Structures are given as C-alpha cells and as structure tokens.
CSV table of C-alpha atoms in Angstrom, one decimal:
chain,number,residue,atom,x,y,z
A,66,MET,CA,-40.3,-69.6,-16.7
A,67,SER,CA,-43.4,-70.4,-18.4
A,68,SER,CA,-46.2,-68.1,-19.6
A,69,TYR,CA,-49.8,-68.7,-21.0
A,70,VAL,CA,-52.0,-66.3,-22.8
A,71,ALA,CA,-54.9,-65.0,-20.7
A,72,GLU,CA,-58.4,-66.3,-21.7
A,73,ALA,CA,-59.8,-62.9,-21.5
A,74,GLY,CA,-58.4,-59.7,-20.1
A,75,GLU,CA,-55.1,-59.2,-18.4
A,76,PHE,CA,-52.2,-61.6,-18.2
A,77,THR,CA,-51.5,-62.8,-14.7
A,78,ARG,CA,-48.3,-64.7,-13.8
A,79,ASP,CA,-48.3,-67.3,-11.1
A,80,THR,CA,-45.5,-66.1,-8.6
A,81,ASP,CA,-46.1,-69.0,-5.9
A,82,TYR,CA,-42.6,-70.4,-6.5
A,83,ILE,CA,-40.8,-73.2,-4.3
A,84,GLY,CA,-39.6,-71.1,-1.7
A,85,THR,CA,-36.9,-73.2,-0.2
A,86,ARG,CA,-33.7,-71.9,0.2
A,87,ILE,CA,-29.8,-72.7,0.3
A,88,THR,CA,-28.2,-71.0,2.9
A,89,ALA,CA,-25.1,-70.9,5.1
A,90,ASP,CA,-26.6,-72.3,8.0
A,91,GLY,CA,-28.7,-74.5,6.3
A,92,ARG,CA,-32.0,-73.9,7.9
A,93,ASP,CA,-34.1,-75.2,5.0
A,94,GLY,CA,-32.1,-78.6,5.1
A,95,TYR,CA,-29.9,-77.5,2.2
A,96,PRO,CA,-26.6,-75.9,3.5
A,97,VAL,CA,-24.3,-74.1,0.9
A,98,GLU,CA,-21.9,-76.5,-0.1
A,99,PRO,CA,-19.6,-76.6,-3.2
A,100,GLY,CA,-20.3,-79.3,-5.7
A,101,ARG,CA,-23.7,-80.3,-4.2
A,102,TYR,CA,-26.1,-78.3,-6.4
A,103,ARG,CA,-26.7,-77.7,-10.3
A,104,LEU,CA,-28.1,-74.7,-11.6
A,105,ILE,CA,-30.6,-75.4,-14.5
A,106,VAL,CA,-31.3,-72.8,-16.9
A,107,ALA,CA,-32.1,-71.7,-20.4
A,108,ARG,CA,-30.1,-69.1,-22.1
A,109,ALA,CA,-33.6,-68.1,-24.0
A,110,CYS,CA,-35.2,-67.1,-20.6
A,111,PRO,CA,-34.7,-63.7,-19.1
A,112,TRP,CA,-35.3,-65.0,-15.5
A,113,ALA,CA,-32.8,-67.5,-16.0
A,114,ASN,CA,-30.2,-65.3,-17.9
A,115,ARG,CA,-30.3,-63.2,-14.5
A,116,ALA,CA,-28.9,-66.4,-12.7
A,117,ILE,CA,-26.2,-67.0,-15.1
A,118,ILE,CA,-24.8,-63.4,-15.1
A,119,VAL,CA,-24.7,-63.3,-11.2
A,120,ARG,CA,-23.1,-66.8,-10.9
A,121,ARG,CA,-20.5,-65.6,-13.5
A,122,LEU,CA,-20.0,-62.2,-11.9
A,123,LEU,CA,-19.5,-63.7,-8.5
A,124,GLY,CA,-17.2,-66.5,-9.7
A,125,LEU,CA,-19.4,-69.3,-8.4
A,126,GLU,CA,-18.6,-71.4,-11.6
A,127,PRO,CA,-16.3,-73.9,-9.6
A,128,VAL,CA,-18.9,-74.3,-6.8
A,129,VAL,CA,-22.2,-74.5,-8.6
A,130,SER,CA,-22.4,-76.5,-11.8
A,131,ILE,CA,-24.7,-75.6,-14.5
A,132,GLY,CA,-27.1,-77.2,-17.0
A,133,PHE,CA,-28.5,-75.6,-20.2
A,134,CYS,CA,-31.9,-76.6,-21.4
A,135,SER,CA,-32.9,-76.4,-24.9
A,136,PRO,CA,-34.6,-73.3,-25.9
A,137,ILE,CA,-37.6,-75.2,-27.5
A,138,HIS,CA,-39.7,-77.1,-25.2
A,139,ASP,CA,-43.4,-78.9,-25.2
A,140,GLU,CA,-46.1,-78.2,-22.7
A,141,ARG,CA,-44.7,-80.8,-20.1
A,142,SER,CA,-41.3,-79.2,-19.5
A,143,TRP,CA,-37.8,-77.8,-20.4
A,144,THR,CA,-35.7,-80.5,-21.9
A,145,PHE,CA,-32.1,-81.2,-22.4
A,146,ASP,CA,-32.1,-81.8,-25.9
A,147,LEU,CA,-28.6,-79.9,-26.3
A,148,ASP,CA,-26.9,-82.5,-24.3
A,149,PRO,CA,-25.8,-85.8,-25.9
A,150,GLY,CA,-28.6,-88.2,-26.0
A,151,GLY,CA,-30.9,-85.4,-24.8
A,152,VAL,CA,-29.9,-86.1,-21.0
A,153,ASP,CA,-28.1,-83.9,-18.6
A,154,PRO,CA,-24.8,-85.4,-18.0
A,155,VAL,CA,-25.0,-84.7,-14.2
A,156,LEU,CA,-28.3,-85.4,-13.3
A,157,LYS,CA,-29.1,-88.1,-16.0
A,158,ILE,CA,-32.4,-86.7,-16.7
A,159,PRO,CA,-34.0,-85.8,-20.2
A,160,ARG,CA,-36.4,-83.2,-18.7
A,161,LEU,CA,-36.1,-80.7,-15.8
A,162,ARG,CA,-39.7,-81.9,-14.9
A,163,ASP,CA,-38.2,-85.5,-13.5
A,164,ALA,CA,-36.3,-83.1,-10.8
A,165,TYR,CA,-39.5,-81.5,-9.9
A,166,LEU,CA,-41.4,-85.0,-9.5
A,167,LYS,CA,-38.5,-86.2,-7.4
A,168,ARG,CA,-39.4,-83.9,-4.7
A,169,PHE,CA,-42.9,-83.3,-5.4
A,170,PRO,CA,-44.6,-86.4,-7.1
A,171,ASP,CA,-47.8,-84.5,-7.8
A,172,TYR,CA,-46.2,-81.0,-8.6
A,173,PRO,CA,-49.0,-79.3,-10.3
A,174,LYS,CA,-47.6,-76.1,-11.3
A,175,GLY,CA,-45.3,-75.2,-14.4
A,176,ILE,CA,-41.9,-76.4,-14.9
A,177,THR,CA,-39.7,-73.4,-14.7
A,178,VAL,CA,-36.1,-72.1,-15.1
A,179,PRO,CA,-34.1,-71.2,-13.4
A,180,ALA,CA,-34.0,-74.0,-10.9
A,181,ILE,CA,-31.4,-75.4,-8.3
A,182,VAL,CA,-31.2,-79.2,-8.1
A,183,ASP,CA,-29.6,-81.0,-5.3
A,184,ILE,CA,-27.5,-83.4,-7.4
A,185,PRO,CA,-27.4,-86.3,-4.6
A,186,SER,CA,-31.0,-86.6,-4.4
A,187,GLY,CA,-32.0,-85.7,-7.9
A,188,ALA,CA,-34.5,-83.5,-6.5
A,189,VAL,CA,-35.3,-79.6,-7.2
A,190,VAL,CA,-34.4,-77.3,-4.3
A,191,THR,CA,-36.0,-74.1,-5.5
A,192,ASN,CA,-37.3,-72.2,-8.5
A,193,ASP,CA,-37.7,-68.8,-6.7
A,194,PHE,CA,-35.6,-67.0,-9.4
A,195,ALA,CA,-35.6,-63.6,-7.3
A,196,GLN,CA,-34.3,-65.1,-4.2
A,197,ILE,CA,-31.7,-67.4,-6.1
A,198,THR,CA,-29.7,-64.6,-7.2
A,199,LEU,CA,-30.0,-62.7,-4.0
A,200,ASP,CA,-28.7,-65.8,-2.0
A,201,PHE,CA,-25.8,-66.1,-4.5
A,202,SER,CA,-24.8,-62.6,-3.4
A,203,THR,CA,-25.3,-63.2,0.1
A,204,GLU,CA,-25.4,-66.8,1.5
A,205,TRP,CA,-22.5,-67.9,-1.0
A,206,ALA,CA,-20.1,-65.1,-0.1
A,207,ALA,CA,-17.5,-67.4,1.3
A,208,TYR,CA,-17.2,-68.9,-2.0
A,209,HIS,CA,-17.2,-65.5,-4.2
A,210,ARG,CA,-13.9,-65.1,-6.3
A,211,ASP,CA,-11.4,-62.6,-5.3
A,212,GLY,CA,-12.6,-59.3,-6.7
A,213,ALA,CA,-16.3,-60.2,-6.7
A,214,PRO,CA,-18.8,-57.1,-6.8
A,215,ARG,CA,-21.2,-56.4,-4.3
A,216,LEU,CA,-24.2,-56.8,-6.2
A,217,TYR,CA,-26.6,-56.5,-3.1
A,218,PRO,CA,-24.6,-54.0,-0.8
A,219,GLU,CA,-26.4,-53.8,2.8
A,220,PRO,CA,-26.6,-49.8,2.6
A,221,LEU,CA,-28.4,-50.1,-0.6
A,222,ARG,CA,-30.7,-52.9,-0.2
A,223,THR,CA,-33.8,-50.8,0.6
A,224,GLU,CA,-33.4,-48.8,-2.6
A,225,ILE,CA,-32.5,-51.8,-4.7
A,226,ASP,CA,-35.7,-53.5,-3.6
A,227,GLU,CA,-37.7,-50.6,-4.3
A,228,VAL,CA,-36.3,-50.2,-7.8
A,229,ASN,CA,-36.6,-54.0,-8.4
A,230,LYS,CA,-40.2,-54.1,-7.4
A,231,ARG,CA,-41.1,-51.4,-9.9
A,232,VAL,CA,-38.7,-52.7,-12.8
A,233,TYR,CA,-40.4,-56.3,-12.1
A,234,THR,CA,-44.1,-55.3,-12.2
A,235,GLU,CA,-43.8,-52.5,-15.0
A,236,ILE,CA,-41.3,-53.8,-17.3
A,237,ASN,CA,-39.9,-57.7,-16.7
A,238,ASN,CA,-43.3,-58.6,-16.3
A,239,GLY,CA,-44.7,-55.7,-18.1
A,240,VAL,CA,-43.6,-57.2,-21.5
A,241,TYR,CA,-45.3,-60.1,-20.9
A,242,ARG,CA,-48.6,-58.5,-20.0
A,243,CYS,CA,-48.4,-56.8,-23.3
A,244,GLY,CA,-47.8,-60.1,-25.2
A,245,PHE,CA,-50.1,-62.2,-23.4
A,246,ALA,CA,-53.0,-59.6,-22.9
A,247,GLY,CA,-56.5,-61.4,-23.8
A,248,SER,CA,-58.2,-58.4,-25.0
A,249,GLN,CA,-57.4,-55.0,-26.7
A,250,GLN,CA,-58.1,-53.1,-23.6
A,251,ALA,CA,-55.7,-55.1,-21.4
A,252,TYR,CA,-53.1,-55.0,-24.1
A,253,GLU,CA,-53.5,-51.0,-24.4
A,254,ALA,CA,-53.2,-50.6,-20.6
A,255,ALA,CA,-50.3,-52.7,-20.4
A,256,TYR,CA,-48.5,-51.2,-23.2
A,257,ASP,CA,-49.3,-47.7,-21.4
A,258,ARG,CA,-47.8,-49.1,-18.2
A,259,LEU,CA,-44.6,-50.4,-19.9
A,260,PHE,CA,-43.7,-47.3,-21.7
A,261,SER,CA,-44.3,-44.9,-18.7
A,262,ALA,CA,-41.9,-47.1,-16.8
A,263,LEU,CA,-39.3,-46.9,-19.5
A,264,ASP,CA,-39.7,-43.3,-19.6
A,265,TRP,CA,-39.3,-43.3,-15.8
A,266,LEU,CA,-36.1,-45.2,-16.4
A,267,THR,CA,-34.7,-42.8,-19.2
A,268,GLU,CA,-35.2,-39.8,-16.8
A,269,ARG,CA,-33.4,-41.8,-13.9
A,270,LEU,CA,-30.3,-43.1,-16.2
A,271,SER,CA,-30.0,-39.9,-17.8
A,272,GLY,CA,-27.8,-38.4,-15.0
A,273,GLN,CA,-26.5,-41.5,-13.5
A,274,ARG,CA,-24.6,-44.6,-15.0
A,275,TYR,CA,-26.5,-47.3,-13.0
A,276,LEU,CA,-29.6,-47.9,-11.6
A,277,VAL,CA,-28.6,-47.6,-7.7
A,278,GLY,CA,-25.1,-46.2,-6.6
A,279,ASP,CA,-22.1,-45.7,-8.9
A,280,THR,CA,-21.5,-49.6,-9.3
A,281,ILE,CA,-23.4,-52.3,-11.1
A,282,THR,CA,-25.9,-54.2,-8.8
A,283,GLU,CA,-28.8,-56.7,-8.7
A,284,ALA,CA,-31.1,-54.1,-10.2
A,285,ASP,CA,-29.1,-53.6,-13.2
A,286,VAL,CA,-28.8,-57.4,-13.6
A,287,ARG,CA,-32.5,-57.6,-13.4
A,288,LEU,CA,-33.4,-54.7,-16.0
A,289,PHE,CA,-30.5,-55.8,-18.4
A,290,THR,CA,-32.1,-59.2,-19.3
A,291,THR,CA,-35.4,-57.5,-20.4
A,292,LEU,CA,-33.7,-54.6,-22.6
A,293,VAL,CA,-31.3,-57.2,-24.1
A,294,ARG,CA,-34.4,-59.0,-25.6
A,295,PHE,CA,-36.3,-56.1,-26.6
A,296,ASP,CA,-35.9,-55.5,-30.2
A,297,ALA,CA,-35.1,-59.2,-31.0
A,298,VAL,CA,-38.7,-60.1,-29.3
A,299,TYR,CA,-40.8,-58.0,-27.2
A,300,HIS,CA,-40.8,-55.1,-29.8
A,301,GLY,CA,-42.5,-57.3,-32.7
A,302,HIS,CA,-43.6,-60.6,-30.9
A,303,PHE,CA,-45.0,-59.0,-27.8
A,304,LYS,CA,-46.3,-55.9,-29.6
A,305,CYS,CA,-44.1,-53.5,-27.5
A,306,ASN,CA,-43.8,-51.0,-30.4
A,307,ARG,CA,-43.9,-47.6,-29.5
A,308,GLN,CA,-40.1,-47.5,-30.0
A,309,LYS,CA,-37.3,-49.9,-30.4
A,310,LEU,CA,-34.7,-49.9,-27.6
A,311,THR,CA,-32.4,-48.3,-30.4
A,312,GLU,CA,-34.8,-45.6,-30.6
A,313,LEU,CA,-34.5,-44.8,-26.8
A,314,PRO,CA,-31.1,-43.2,-26.4
A,315,VAL,CA,-30.5,-43.6,-23.1
A,316,LEU,CA,-31.6,-46.7,-22.5
A,317,TRP,CA,-30.0,-48.1,-25.5
A,318,ALA,CA,-26.6,-46.5,-24.1
A,319,TYR,CA,-27.3,-48.0,-20.9
A,320,ALA,CA,-27.9,-51.5,-22.3
A,321,ARG,CA,-24.8,-51.1,-24.7
A,322,ASP,CA,-22.7,-50.3,-21.5
A,323,LEU,CA,-23.9,-53.4,-19.7
A,324,PHE,CA,-23.8,-55.6,-22.8
A,325,GLN,CA,-20.0,-54.6,-23.4
A,326,THR,CA,-19.3,-55.4,-19.5
A,327,PRO,CA,-17.8,-58.6,-18.9
A,328,GLY,CA,-20.4,-61.2,-17.7
A,329,PHE,CA,-23.4,-59.5,-19.2
A,330,GLY,CA,-23.3,-59.6,-23.2
A,331,ASP,CA,-21.3,-62.8,-23.2
A,332,THR,CA,-24.0,-64.7,-21.6
A,333,VAL,CA,-26.5,-63.8,-24.2
A,334,ASP,CA,-27.5,-66.1,-27.0
A,335,PHE,CA,-29.7,-64.2,-29.3
A,336,VAL,CA,-30.3,-67.4,-31.7
A,337,GLN,CA,-31.7,-69.3,-28.6
A,338,ILE,CA,-33.7,-66.3,-27.5
A,339,LYS,CA,-35.5,-65.8,-30.6
A,340,GLN,CA,-36.0,-69.6,-31.1
A,341,HIS,CA,-37.7,-69.9,-27.8
A,342,TYR,CA,-40.1,-67.3,-28.1
A,343,TYR,CA,-41.0,-67.3,-31.7
A,344,VAL,CA,-41.3,-71.3,-31.8
A,345,VAL,CA,-42.9,-72.1,-28.4
A,346,HIS,CA,-45.4,-69.3,-28.4
A,347,ARG,CA,-47.7,-70.8,-31.2
A,348,ASP,CA,-50.7,-69.0,-29.8
A,349,ILE,CA,-49.1,-65.6,-30.5
A,350,ASN,CA,-46.9,-67.0,-33.7
A,351,PRO,CA,-48.6,-69.9,-35.3
A,352,THR,CA,-46.5,-70.2,-38.2
A,353,GLY,CA,-43.4,-70.7,-35.9
A,354,ILE,CA,-41.3,-68.7,-38.3
A,355,VAL,CA,-38.2,-67.1,-36.4
A,356,PRO,CA,-37.4,-63.7,-37.7
A,357,LYS,CA,-33.8,-63.0,-39.2
A,358,GLY,CA,-33.4,-59.6,-37.6
A,359,PRO,CA,-32.5,-57.4,-36.2
A,360,GLN,CA,-28.8,-56.5,-36.8
A,361,LEU,CA,-26.8,-57.0,-33.6
A,362,ALA,CA,-23.3,-55.2,-34.6
A,363,SER,CA,-24.6,-52.1,-33.1
A,364,TRP,CA,-24.5,-53.6,-29.7
A,365,LEU,CA,-20.8,-53.4,-29.8
A,366,THR,CA,-20.6,-49.5,-30.7
A,367,PRO,CA,-19.4,-47.0,-28.2
A,368,HIS,CA,-21.9,-46.0,-25.6
A,369,GLY,CA,-20.3,-42.9,-24.1
A,370,ARG,CA,-21.8,-43.8,-20.5
A,371,GLU,CA,-18.3,-43.4,-18.9
A,372,ALA,CA,-18.8,-39.9,-19.0
A,373,LEU,CA,-21.3,-40.1,-16.1
A,374,GLY,CA,-18.7,-41.7,-13.9
A,375,GLY,CA,-19.4,-44.8,-12.0
A,376,ARG,CA,-17.2,-47.9,-11.4
A,377,PRO,CA,-18.8,-51.2,-13.0
A,378,PHE,CA,-17.3,-53.4,-10.2
A,379,GLY,CA,-16.5,-51.0,-7.4
A,380,ASP,CA,-13.3,-52.0,-5.5
A,381,GLY,CA,-13.5,-55.3,-7.4
A,382,THR,CA,-12.4,-56.5,-10.8
A,383,PRO,CA,-14.2,-58.0,-13.7
A,384,PRO,CA,-14.7,-61.7,-14.1
A,385,GLY,CA,-12.3,-63.5,-16.5
A,386,PRO,CA,-13.4,-65.2,-19.6
A,387,PRO,CA,-16.3,-67.5,-19.7
A,388,VAL,CA,-15.4,-71.3,-18.8
A,389,GLU,CA,-14.9,-72.7,-22.2
A,390,ALA,CA,-17.9,-75.2,-21.8
A,391,GLU,CA,-20.0,-72.4,-20.8
A,392,ARG,CA,-19.2,-70.0,-23.9
A,393,VAL,CA,-22.0,-68.8,-26.3
A,394,PRO,CA,-21.4,-69.7,-29.9
A,395,ALA,CA,-19.6,-66.7,-31.4
A,396,CYS,CA,-22.3,-66.9,-34.2
A,397,HIS,CA,-25.2,-66.6,-31.6
A,398,GLY,CA,-24.0,-63.1,-30.2
A,399,ALA,CA,-23.5,-59.5,-31.2
A,400,GLY,CA,-20.0,-60.5,-33.0
A,401,GLY,CA,-21.7,-63.2,-35.1
C-alpha cells in the first residue's frame, strides 16, 4: 500500500481498489484455480502482512504462489530487487507496476501491495487487501489444509465486520493519520482517536483472549499487523507516542500471544519493516537513517494469556513450519 503526506489537514487514504474477485464460481472471469495466481507482497507492509499470515494459516502455499517485493521502492512502484537480477522469477517483471499496466494501460493510481496477479496473462487481478484475505477464507475453502482454522466463521461474521471496521478506521489507518497529518490540529485529533481506540481494545481484551469468539479470526490478523509494527515504527516515526506497546500491558500480552502463535511472528521481518518506513518516507525522515532499536527478544517472553482460555485454532491445528523459501531470516526476527 502507498501513502502520502497531506498538504494540510487530515490524511485521507484512497480506498478505491481494484474490486475484481477470484471466486469459486468465477463470476468475475477469474475462477479459483490452483497454480494460476501469484500473491505479490512486501513483508514491510502491514496490509500485505495480513495476506501472508492468512495464506499460511489456511495452508494455501501449494496453490497460490508468492512473490516478495523489496522494502525500499521509488515513486513509481514496488520492485523485485530481492530476486536474482531484480526480476520476479515467475512473472518475469522487475516492477509490480508492469502487472498493473498489463491490465490497465493508463492505471492512474498508486501501485499497492498486496496484489494478486493472473500468471498466464501477467495482469493484476485485484489489490483489494481487505477482500483478498476474506476470499482466501471463503472462496478458496476447497484447497485449505487439513486442520485449517475458520478465520471468518459465518455465525461471527457480523461481529467480526463491526470490529474490523473500527480497528481499520481508528488503528490500522489511525497510525497513518498521525504520521501523515498535515497540521498540528489534524495530528492531535488523529492521536486522540488512535489512543482512544487502543483504550477500547485494552478493555475488550482484558477479559477475553481474542477479539471475537474464543479462537483466532480475521479480526486478530488485522489488528496484529499494526501492533507488531507499533514500537519499531509508529511510536517514533509516526509520533504515536503516548505509550509504547510494551507500556500497554493487555495489548502487549495479546500481541506476544499472537506473535508466538505459528503463522504470525514467523512472517514478521523487523529489518524490512524499519527499512521501508524510515527510508521511503523521506518527507517524514529526510536523512533516511534507520534506528537500531527496539530490542526484540521480549516478543518471545511468556504472555500468560492462556489463563483466559480460548483455543487458537479451534478444532483445527497450527500450520507446520514455513516453506523453506519463504522463511524470514533469523537475524530479521525477534530471535535474531
């Protein structure tokens, strides 16, 4: 996903994404089909991190391939600088922009991740990050691994949707409203909204292990990717500094609980996260200097949330270890 600093006043995110969906019945012209699509992500991006986590929890690695963009990009596009020759090995392109232009030659908007690309045509199908993960849970159900969790169970969907809406507007996007505010007044209003919402979450999570129901759902995935970046990026870089996550006991324990759950922490690359925000956002950080901290080993300390009950995967099972080619380098995680 791309962002910008507001000229004056409040930061407003363009939410008009490519709404084409990959569905079991193929009604948009893109049917669910193993091996046909490639999920393009950047580990740095919280919106893409959601898709990485959900794909892994559901065991979709064998049916939806994945391509990783570099954490550092220019104004034109995310790039494949991490790959040999700077070219995605499947799509054979150096920039994600190429897949967007293949479908929309005059594509006028920002080139965002996550995006799903149709491999045969080389054209982007969708970049609707919120719908991508929901469709992984629903439209791709026939290809879930044995023991896959139900991240979007029908009886809880209304409540999940309600929680997701508030978490998105106030927290996922709220940190950006702070960081990219164009005036002191807009910043302070955004700051107050963000921490008011974090206080609401503290209250909600003080008596229950997960956001909705007694198992991990889509709602937890969406909150986690913001919380895991909070102290490394948002507290300083985005001026979200009333407290660090480590100073919010309930949310810090909740975040550690998820981080230590297979499929969550093993997708997080703190080095790439910091590189992206501190190097790319030169309007906020003109020197491009990347901070050394924070210390990460505390992510692996006991959290005590088991005392609240809950079953992370419900009647299912945890995913196995990450695919070898998709592992975060040990020195980029909390154990490094």
